[in-house]
Amino acid sequence: MPDAPQPVFPKRIFSGIQPSGGLTLGNYLGALKRFVEAQDNGIETVYCIVDLHAITVWQEPAKLRHATRELAAGFIAAGIDPARSILFNQSQVPAHAELAWIFNCVARMGWLRRMTQFKDKAGKHAEEASVGLFAYPNLMAADILAYHATHVPVGEDQKQHLELTRDIAIKFNHDYGVNFFPVVEPVIEGAATRVMSLRDGTKKMSKSDPSDQSRINLTDDSDTIAQKFRKARTDPEPLPETLDGLAERPEARNLVNIYAALGDTTPEAVIAQFGGQGFGTFKPALADLAVAKLSPINAEMSRLMQDVAEIDRILGDGAERAHAIAEPVLRDTREIVGLIRSRR
Ligand code: AMP
Ligand code: TRP
């Protein structure tokens, strides 16, 4: 028998960021900046502050509230327009947690055991990690599939979670004999899909690195940004004349990629401009570019944070619109699974 035709799902973009600590340059270049580009291309965009993901590791409640609002301010300051995109916090739309439970019953233990992020985060203390940290990718799949989203822009580190999302959609559709959930496309593009630590070019720039010197925070002032780039670890050689010359030089390659992503250009063009020059020239140029791009965002975030009630109102409005999309998907999901609707 031929396969049933795949329904055509209209293009819809979904992505999320955790409100655990502040935003880094990695979040900005790998995620936020690309979210804005998608919105500006006129595609339907849904962006979520994933507070339920954040609590998979301990969060001080007051800090979580602050980080959630600050992240909302970061989205808006970076160019997300709450009128054109849906911007909301995950916990306000019950469909996420409910669909995650159903996916807990679809995904297999072996699939989750392979997730490298869990292994990295739980480390040697896997027995003490929360069950939520282990099941985290199922909630991420629920975030995406509750909207029948088709495209998910993320940094490189999320690729494995998106493959799991695809596996969950395929298994659900297969087990229940439906073509209900789309098989999503990861969108991992651009010069900065993996921004590395400024202290160690083999490690990802991360909000959880104990060294603040390892990252640029979106809340850093201009002097701090310049000082961090000046002190960034590099080798003593000048920049090479061709891209191949960066192959064995992770720190140099990282700074070139950052410059390219910030300047909306390519690493090739950066090498064409700076090849043969030393870091004494390149680092100040990079710092200037970073300050020019980041300081308006930083200033706008501070301005927005002065009116927390307005931020909460924007998130509430986004949650209403998100709920209106996700609830009918959940109603159909319950129907497919055989959960009877006894309450009117
Ligand atoms: P998180 O802060 O872990 O919630 O990540 C939010 C988004 O930022 C995800 O799409 C990540 O892939 C992306 N991201 C986080 N760190 C980096 C990095 N160092 N380079 C590129 N993208 C990143
Ligand atoms: N797990 C992602 C991260 O840590 C955040 C996230 C949660 C997400 N739900 C998502 C990203 C849905 C894309 C789509 O970076």
Short mmCIF file of C-alpha atoms and ligand atoms in Angstrom, two decimals:
data_model
loop_
_atom_site.label_atom_id
_atom_site.label_comp_id
_atom_site.label_asym_id
_atom_site.label_seq_id
_atom_site.Cartn_x
_atom_site.Cartn_y
_atom_site.Cartn_z
CA MET A 1 0.00 0.00 0.00
CA PRO A 2 1.45 3.41 -0.84
CA ASP A 3 2.19 5.69 2.11
CA ALA A 4 -0.52 8.18 2.95
CA PRO A 5 0.41 11.60 1.56
CA GLN A 6 2.14 13.89 4.04
CA PRO A 7 -0.13 16.81 4.83
CA VAL A 8 1.47 20.10 3.92
CA PHE A 9 2.17 22.07 7.04
CA PRO A 10 2.40 25.82 6.51
CA LYS A 11 5.81 27.21 7.40
CA ARG A 12 5.91 28.26 11.03
CA ILE A 13 9.03 29.05 13.03
CA PHE A 14 9.36 28.21 16.72
CA SER A 15 12.32 28.61 19.02
CA GLY A 16 13.06 29.05 22.70
CA ILE A 17 15.67 30.31 25.12
CA GLN A 18 16.00 29.47 28.82
CA PRO A 19 15.74 32.24 31.42
CA SER A 20 18.64 30.85 33.42
CA GLY A 21 21.12 33.65 33.91
CA GLY A 22 21.73 36.39 31.38
CA LEU A 23 22.03 36.38 27.59
CA THR A 24 25.45 35.82 26.03
CA LEU A 25 26.92 36.80 22.69
CA GLY A 26 26.47 33.10 21.76
CA ASN A 27 22.71 33.34 22.38
CA TYR A 28 22.60 36.57 20.41
CA LEU A 29 24.51 35.39 17.33
CA GLY A 30 23.39 31.74 17.35
CA ALA A 31 19.76 32.42 18.15
CA LEU A 32 18.28 35.90 18.79
CA LYS A 33 19.74 37.70 15.79
CA ARG A 34 18.52 34.91 13.52
CA PHE A 35 15.05 35.00 15.15
CA VAL A 36 14.82 38.66 14.14
CA GLU A 37 15.86 37.87 10.57
CA ALA A 38 13.11 35.22 10.33
CA GLN A 39 10.52 37.65 11.67
CA ASP A 40 11.65 40.32 9.23
CA ASN A 41 11.28 37.84 6.35
CA GLY A 42 7.55 37.83 7.03
CA ILE A 43 7.34 34.22 8.26
CA GLU A 44 5.04 33.39 11.20
CA THR A 45 7.31 33.30 14.25
CA VAL A 46 6.66 32.00 17.77
CA TYR A 47 9.34 32.64 20.42
CA CYS A 48 9.22 31.18 23.87
CA ILE A 49 10.99 31.92 27.14
CA VAL A 50 11.26 28.37 28.43
CA ASP A 51 10.88 28.83 32.18
CA LEU A 52 9.84 25.19 32.68
CA HIS A 53 13.12 24.11 31.11
CA ALA A 54 15.05 26.46 33.40
CA ILE A 55 13.75 24.73 36.56
CA THR A 56 15.26 21.39 35.51
CA VAL A 57 18.17 22.74 37.56
CA TRP A 58 17.63 24.72 40.77
CA GLN A 59 16.54 28.33 40.26
CA GLU A 60 16.07 30.86 43.05
CA PRO A 61 12.45 32.02 42.47
CA ALA A 62 13.25 35.75 42.63
CA LYS A 63 16.16 35.31 40.21
CA LEU A 64 13.99 33.28 37.84
CA ARG A 65 11.39 36.06 37.77
CA HIS A 66 14.09 38.61 37.03
CA ALA A 67 15.78 36.48 34.36
CA THR A 68 12.44 35.83 32.63
CA ARG A 69 11.65 39.54 32.35
CA GLU A 70 15.21 40.40 31.40
CA LEU A 71 15.14 37.79 28.64
CA ALA A 72 11.85 39.24 27.37
CA ALA A 73 13.53 42.66 27.33
CA GLY A 74 16.46 41.10 25.45
CA PHE A 75 14.17 39.67 22.78
CA ILE A 76 12.45 43.01 22.26
CA ALA A 77 15.66 45.06 22.40
CA ALA A 78 17.25 42.77 19.80
CA GLY A 79 14.37 43.48 17.41
CA ILE A 80 11.56 41.04 18.15
CA ASP A 81 8.33 42.97 17.66
CA PRO A 82 5.64 41.50 19.94
CA ALA A 83 2.99 42.58 17.44
CA ARG A 84 4.53 40.58 14.58
CA SER A 85 5.97 37.64 16.56
CA ILE A 86 4.35 35.76 19.42
CA LEU A 87 6.56 36.21 22.50
CA PHE A 88 5.57 34.47 25.74
CA ASN A 89 6.74 32.40 28.69
CA GLN A 90 6.21 28.67 28.43
CA SER A 91 4.57 28.05 31.83
CA GLN A 92 1.57 30.18 30.86
CA VAL A 93 0.47 27.79 28.11
CA PRO A 94 -0.47 24.43 29.68
CA ALA A 95 -0.25 22.60 26.33
CA HIS A 96 3.56 22.41 26.66
CA ALA A 97 3.60 20.40 29.89
CA GLU A 98 0.65 18.27 28.85
CA LEU A 99 2.06 17.30 25.47
CA ALA A 100 5.44 16.67 27.13
CA TRP A 101 3.75 14.01 29.30
CA ILE A 102 2.34 12.29 26.23
CA PHE A 103 5.80 12.42 24.62
CA ASN A 104 7.30 10.92 27.80
CA CYS A 105 5.21 7.91 26.81
CA VAL A 106 6.37 8.00 23.16
CA ALA A 107 10.13 8.55 23.53
CA ARG A 108 12.23 5.58 24.64
CA MET A 109 14.72 5.49 27.54
CA GLY A 110 17.52 4.59 25.14
CA TRP A 111 16.89 7.68 23.02
CA LEU A 112 17.22 9.99 26.01
CA ARG A 113 20.23 8.18 27.41
CA ARG A 114 22.11 9.13 24.24
CA MET A 115 21.57 12.88 24.73
CA THR A 116 24.96 14.51 25.17
CA GLN A 117 23.57 17.64 26.86
CA PHE A 118 22.22 15.54 29.75
CA LYS A 119 25.56 13.78 30.08
CA ASP A 120 27.37 17.15 30.09
CA LYS A 121 25.01 18.81 32.55
CA ALA A 122 24.54 15.89 34.92
CA GLY A 123 28.23 14.95 34.74
CA LYS A 124 29.28 12.51 37.42
CA HIS A 125 26.15 13.21 39.45
CA ALA A 126 23.54 11.62 37.18
CA GLU A 127 21.85 9.91 40.15
CA GLU A 128 21.22 13.29 41.77
CA ALA A 129 20.02 15.04 38.59
CA SER A 130 16.31 15.87 38.43
CA VAL A 131 14.03 13.62 36.41
CA GLY A 132 13.11 16.81 34.56
CA LEU A 133 16.68 17.28 33.35
CA PHE A 134 16.59 13.80 31.85
CA ALA A 135 13.16 14.28 30.23
CA TYR A 136 14.02 17.84 29.11
CA PRO A 137 14.22 16.99 25.37
CA ASN A 138 10.64 15.64 25.43
CA LEU A 139 9.43 19.01 26.72
CA MET A 140 11.40 20.69 23.96
CA ALA A 141 9.72 18.45 21.37
CA ALA A 142 6.35 19.37 22.91
CA ASP A 143 7.18 23.11 22.68
CA ILE A 144 7.75 22.78 18.97
CA LEU A 145 5.08 20.28 18.02
CA ALA A 146 2.25 21.92 20.00
CA TYR A 147 2.43 24.61 17.33
CA HIS A 148 2.94 22.24 14.41
CA ALA A 149 6.06 24.31 13.83
CA THR A 150 8.09 23.30 10.79
CA HIS A 151 11.37 25.20 11.19
CA VAL A 152 13.46 25.68 14.32
CA PRO A 153 16.41 28.09 14.34
CA VAL A 154 18.95 27.14 17.02
CA GLY A 155 22.68 27.01 17.68
CA GLU A 156 24.67 23.89 16.86
CA ASP A 157 24.40 22.51 20.42
CA GLN A 158 20.66 21.84 19.96
CA LYS A 159 20.96 19.68 16.86
CA GLN A 160 20.66 16.38 18.71
CA HIS A 161 17.52 17.57 20.51
CA LEU A 162 15.92 18.43 17.18
CA GLU A 163 16.74 14.99 15.84
CA LEU A 164 14.93 13.56 18.86
CA THR A 165 11.96 15.85 18.10
CA ARG A 166 11.87 14.37 14.60
CA ASP A 167 12.01 10.82 16.00
CA ILE A 168 9.14 11.56 18.39
CA ALA A 169 6.97 12.99 15.59
CA ILE A 170 7.73 10.00 13.35
CA LYS A 171 7.01 7.42 16.09
CA PHE A 172 3.79 9.15 17.19
CA ASN A 173 2.54 9.34 13.60
CA HIS A 174 3.50 5.73 13.01
CA ASP A 175 2.11 4.27 16.26
CA TYR A 176 -1.26 6.00 15.88
CA GLY A 177 -1.43 5.68 12.09
CA VAL A 178 -1.76 9.42 11.49
CA ASN A 179 0.12 12.18 9.72
CA PHE A 180 -0.44 14.60 12.53
CA PHE A 181 2.91 16.03 13.66
CA PRO A 182 5.32 17.61 11.16
CA VAL A 183 8.88 16.32 10.96
CA VAL A 184 10.73 19.56 11.77
CA GLU A 185 13.71 21.07 9.99
CA PRO A 186 16.59 22.33 12.13
CA VAL A 187 17.82 25.73 10.90
CA ILE A 188 21.47 25.95 11.96
CA GLU A 189 23.00 28.58 9.72
CA GLY A 190 25.38 31.51 9.65
CA ALA A 191 28.93 32.18 10.76
CA ALA A 192 28.24 31.80 14.47
CA THR A 193 26.27 28.62 15.10
CA ARG A 194 28.77 27.77 17.81
CA VAL A 195 30.39 30.76 19.51
CA MET A 196 33.30 29.57 21.63
CA SER A 197 34.59 30.70 25.03
CA LEU A 198 37.01 33.65 24.96
CA ARG A 199 39.27 31.72 27.36
CA ASP A 200 39.29 28.38 25.55
CA GLY A 201 38.52 28.04 21.85
CA THR A 202 37.49 24.41 22.23
CA LYS A 203 34.66 25.14 24.72
CA LYS A 204 31.25 26.65 23.95
CA MET A 205 30.57 30.17 25.24
CA SER A 206 28.03 29.56 27.97
CA LYS A 207 26.08 31.44 30.63
CA SER A 208 27.04 28.76 33.12
CA ASP A 209 30.84 29.03 32.70
CA PRO A 210 32.26 30.07 36.10
CA SER A 211 34.57 32.60 34.41
CA ASP A 212 32.81 35.80 33.39
CA GLN A 213 35.86 36.58 31.20
CA SER A 214 34.90 33.61 29.02
CA ARG A 215 31.80 35.31 27.66
CA ILE A 216 30.31 38.60 26.51
CA ASN A 217 26.99 39.23 28.28
CA LEU A 218 24.37 41.37 26.60
CA THR A 219 24.32 43.41 29.81
CA ASP A 220 28.08 44.17 29.70
CA ASP A 221 28.95 47.86 29.24
CA SER A 222 31.21 49.08 26.42
CA ASP A 223 34.39 49.13 28.52
CA THR A 224 33.82 45.58 29.72
CA ILE A 225 33.19 44.33 26.17
CA ALA A 226 36.37 45.99 24.89
CA GLN A 227 38.41 44.69 27.83
CA LYS A 228 37.14 41.11 27.38
CA PHE A 229 38.05 41.05 23.70
CA ARG A 230 41.46 42.59 24.43
CA LYS A 231 42.16 39.85 26.96
CA ALA A 232 40.66 37.05 24.84
CA ARG A 233 43.06 34.15 24.53
CA THR A 234 44.77 33.91 21.11
CA ASP A 235 47.98 32.59 19.62
CA PRO A 236 50.83 34.99 18.72
CA GLU A 237 50.57 34.59 14.91
CA PRO A 238 48.98 37.22 12.65
CA LEU A 239 45.67 36.30 10.99
CA PRO A 240 46.22 34.03 7.97
CA GLU A 241 45.68 35.11 4.36
CA THR A 242 43.18 32.29 3.71
CA LEU A 243 40.45 30.56 5.70
CA ASP A 244 42.35 27.25 5.62
CA GLY A 245 44.97 28.86 7.84
CA LEU A 246 42.41 28.96 10.69
CA ALA A 247 41.85 25.20 10.73
CA GLU A 248 44.17 24.49 13.68
CA ARG A 249 43.63 27.84 15.42
CA PRO A 250 40.31 27.59 17.31
CA GLU A 251 40.64 30.91 19.19
CA ALA A 252 41.52 32.89 16.05
CA ARG A 253 38.76 31.17 14.11
CA ASN A 254 36.23 32.00 16.82
CA LEU A 255 37.07 35.72 16.75
CA VAL A 256 36.86 35.78 12.94
CA ASN A 257 33.47 34.06 13.06
CA ILE A 258 32.21 36.50 15.68
CA TYR A 259 33.35 39.45 13.57
CA ALA A 260 31.64 37.99 10.48
CA ALA A 261 28.35 37.32 12.29
CA LEU A 262 28.27 40.74 13.98
CA GLY A 263 29.13 42.52 10.74
CA ASP A 264 26.64 40.54 8.60
CA THR A 265 29.48 39.31 6.41
CA THR A 266 31.39 36.06 5.88
CA PRO A 267 34.59 34.72 7.47
CA GLU A 268 36.16 34.87 3.95
CA ALA A 269 35.49 38.60 3.75
CA VAL A 270 36.92 39.15 7.24
CA ILE A 271 40.12 37.30 6.27
CA ALA A 272 40.30 39.27 3.03
CA GLN A 273 40.24 42.46 5.10
CA PHE A 274 42.43 41.47 8.07
CA GLY A 275 44.65 38.66 6.71
CA GLY A 276 48.32 39.26 7.58
CA GLN A 277 47.45 41.64 10.43
CA GLY A 278 48.09 40.90 14.08
CA PHE A 279 45.62 40.73 16.94
CA GLY A 280 46.85 44.16 18.05
CA THR A 281 44.84 45.50 15.10
CA PHE A 282 42.09 42.93 14.86
CA LYS A 283 40.97 42.82 18.48
CA PRO A 284 40.28 46.57 18.79
CA ALA A 285 38.38 46.46 15.47
CA LEU A 286 36.32 43.55 16.78
CA ALA A 287 35.69 45.32 20.08
CA ASP A 288 34.50 48.45 18.24
CA LEU A 289 32.15 46.45 16.06
CA ALA A 290 30.77 44.54 19.05
CA VAL A 291 30.21 47.74 21.04
CA ALA A 292 28.50 49.40 18.06
CA LYS A 293 26.13 46.45 17.64
CA LEU A 294 25.53 45.52 21.29
CA SER A 295 25.38 48.84 23.14
CA PRO A 296 22.05 49.94 21.60
CA ILE A 297 20.58 46.57 22.63
CA ASN A 298 22.01 46.90 26.10
CA ALA A 299 20.58 50.43 26.48
CA GLU A 300 17.15 49.37 25.25
CA MET A 301 17.11 46.39 27.64
CA SER A 302 17.77 48.70 30.58
CA ARG A 303 15.04 51.05 29.44
CA LEU A 304 12.51 48.23 29.07
CA MET A 305 13.40 46.77 32.47
CA GLN A 306 12.17 49.98 34.11
CA ASP A 307 8.60 49.01 33.25
CA VAL A 308 8.19 45.43 34.38
CA ALA A 309 4.38 45.65 34.25
CA GLU A 310 4.58 46.40 30.54
CA ILE A 311 6.86 43.37 29.99
CA ASP A 312 4.40 41.16 31.86
CA ARG A 313 1.55 42.55 29.76
CA ILE A 314 3.43 41.75 26.53
CA LEU A 315 4.16 38.19 27.70
CA GLY A 316 0.53 37.72 28.75
CA ASP A 317 -0.73 38.86 25.38
CA GLY A 318 1.72 36.51 23.64
CA ALA A 319 0.58 33.63 25.87
CA GLU A 320 -3.07 34.18 24.88
CA ARG A 321 -2.16 34.03 21.21
CA ALA A 322 0.09 31.00 21.73
CA HIS A 323 -2.64 29.19 23.67
CA ALA A 324 -5.10 29.82 20.81
CA ILE A 325 -2.78 27.91 18.44
CA ALA A 326 -1.68 25.12 20.79
CA GLU A 327 -4.98 24.20 22.45
CA PRO A 328 -6.68 22.86 19.28
CA VAL A 329 -3.54 20.80 18.56
CA LEU A 330 -3.80 19.30 22.05
CA ARG A 331 -7.52 18.62 21.63
CA ASP A 332 -6.76 16.64 18.45
CA THR A 333 -3.84 14.88 20.16
CA ARG A 334 -6.04 13.66 23.04
CA GLU A 335 -8.56 12.44 20.49
CA ILE A 336 -5.90 10.52 18.52
CA VAL A 337 -4.47 8.93 21.67
CA GLY A 338 -7.93 7.84 22.92
CA LEU A 339 -8.30 10.14 25.92
CA ILE A 340 -12.04 10.73 26.04
CA ARG A 341 -13.44 14.18 26.45
CA SER A 342 -15.71 13.79 29.44
CA ARG A 343 -15.73 17.41 30.63
CA ARG A 344 -17.46 19.93 28.42
P1 AMP B 1 20.10 28.42 25.98
O1 AMP B 1 20.75 29.61 26.53
O2 AMP B 1 20.83 27.15 26.30
O3 AMP B 1 18.63 28.35 26.27
O4 AMP B 1 20.23 28.55 24.40
C1 AMP B 1 19.36 29.37 23.63
C2 AMP B 1 19.77 29.38 22.18
O5 AMP B 1 21.08 29.96 22.03
C3 AMP B 1 19.85 27.99 21.53
O6 AMP B 1 19.38 28.09 20.19
C4 AMP B 1 21.33 27.69 21.56
O7 AMP B 1 21.71 26.78 20.55
C5 AMP B 1 21.92 29.08 21.32
N1 AMP B 1 23.28 29.16 21.87
C6 AMP B 1 23.63 29.06 23.18
N2 AMP B 1 24.97 29.18 23.32
C7 AMP B 1 25.47 29.35 22.06
C8 AMP B 1 26.79 29.52 21.53
N3 AMP B 1 27.86 29.55 22.34
N4 AMP B 1 26.93 29.67 20.20
C9 AMP B 1 25.85 29.65 19.37
N5 AMP B 1 24.58 29.49 19.81
C10 AMP B 1 24.40 29.33 21.14
N1 TRP B 2 16.80 23.47 24.77
C1 TRP B 2 17.04 24.77 24.21
C2 TRP B 2 18.39 25.30 24.75
O1 TRP B 2 18.79 25.02 25.83
C3 TRP B 2 15.94 25.74 24.54
C4 TRP B 2 14.63 25.29 23.97
C5 TRP B 2 13.57 24.78 24.69
C6 TRP B 2 14.24 25.30 22.62
N2 TRP B 2 12.54 24.51 23.86
C7 TRP B 2 12.91 24.79 22.59
C8 TRP B 2 14.87 25.67 21.43
C9 TRP B 2 12.20 24.63 21.39
C10 TRP B 2 14.15 25.50 20.23
C11 TRP B 2 12.84 24.99 20.22
O2 TRP B 2 19.02 26.02 24.07
#
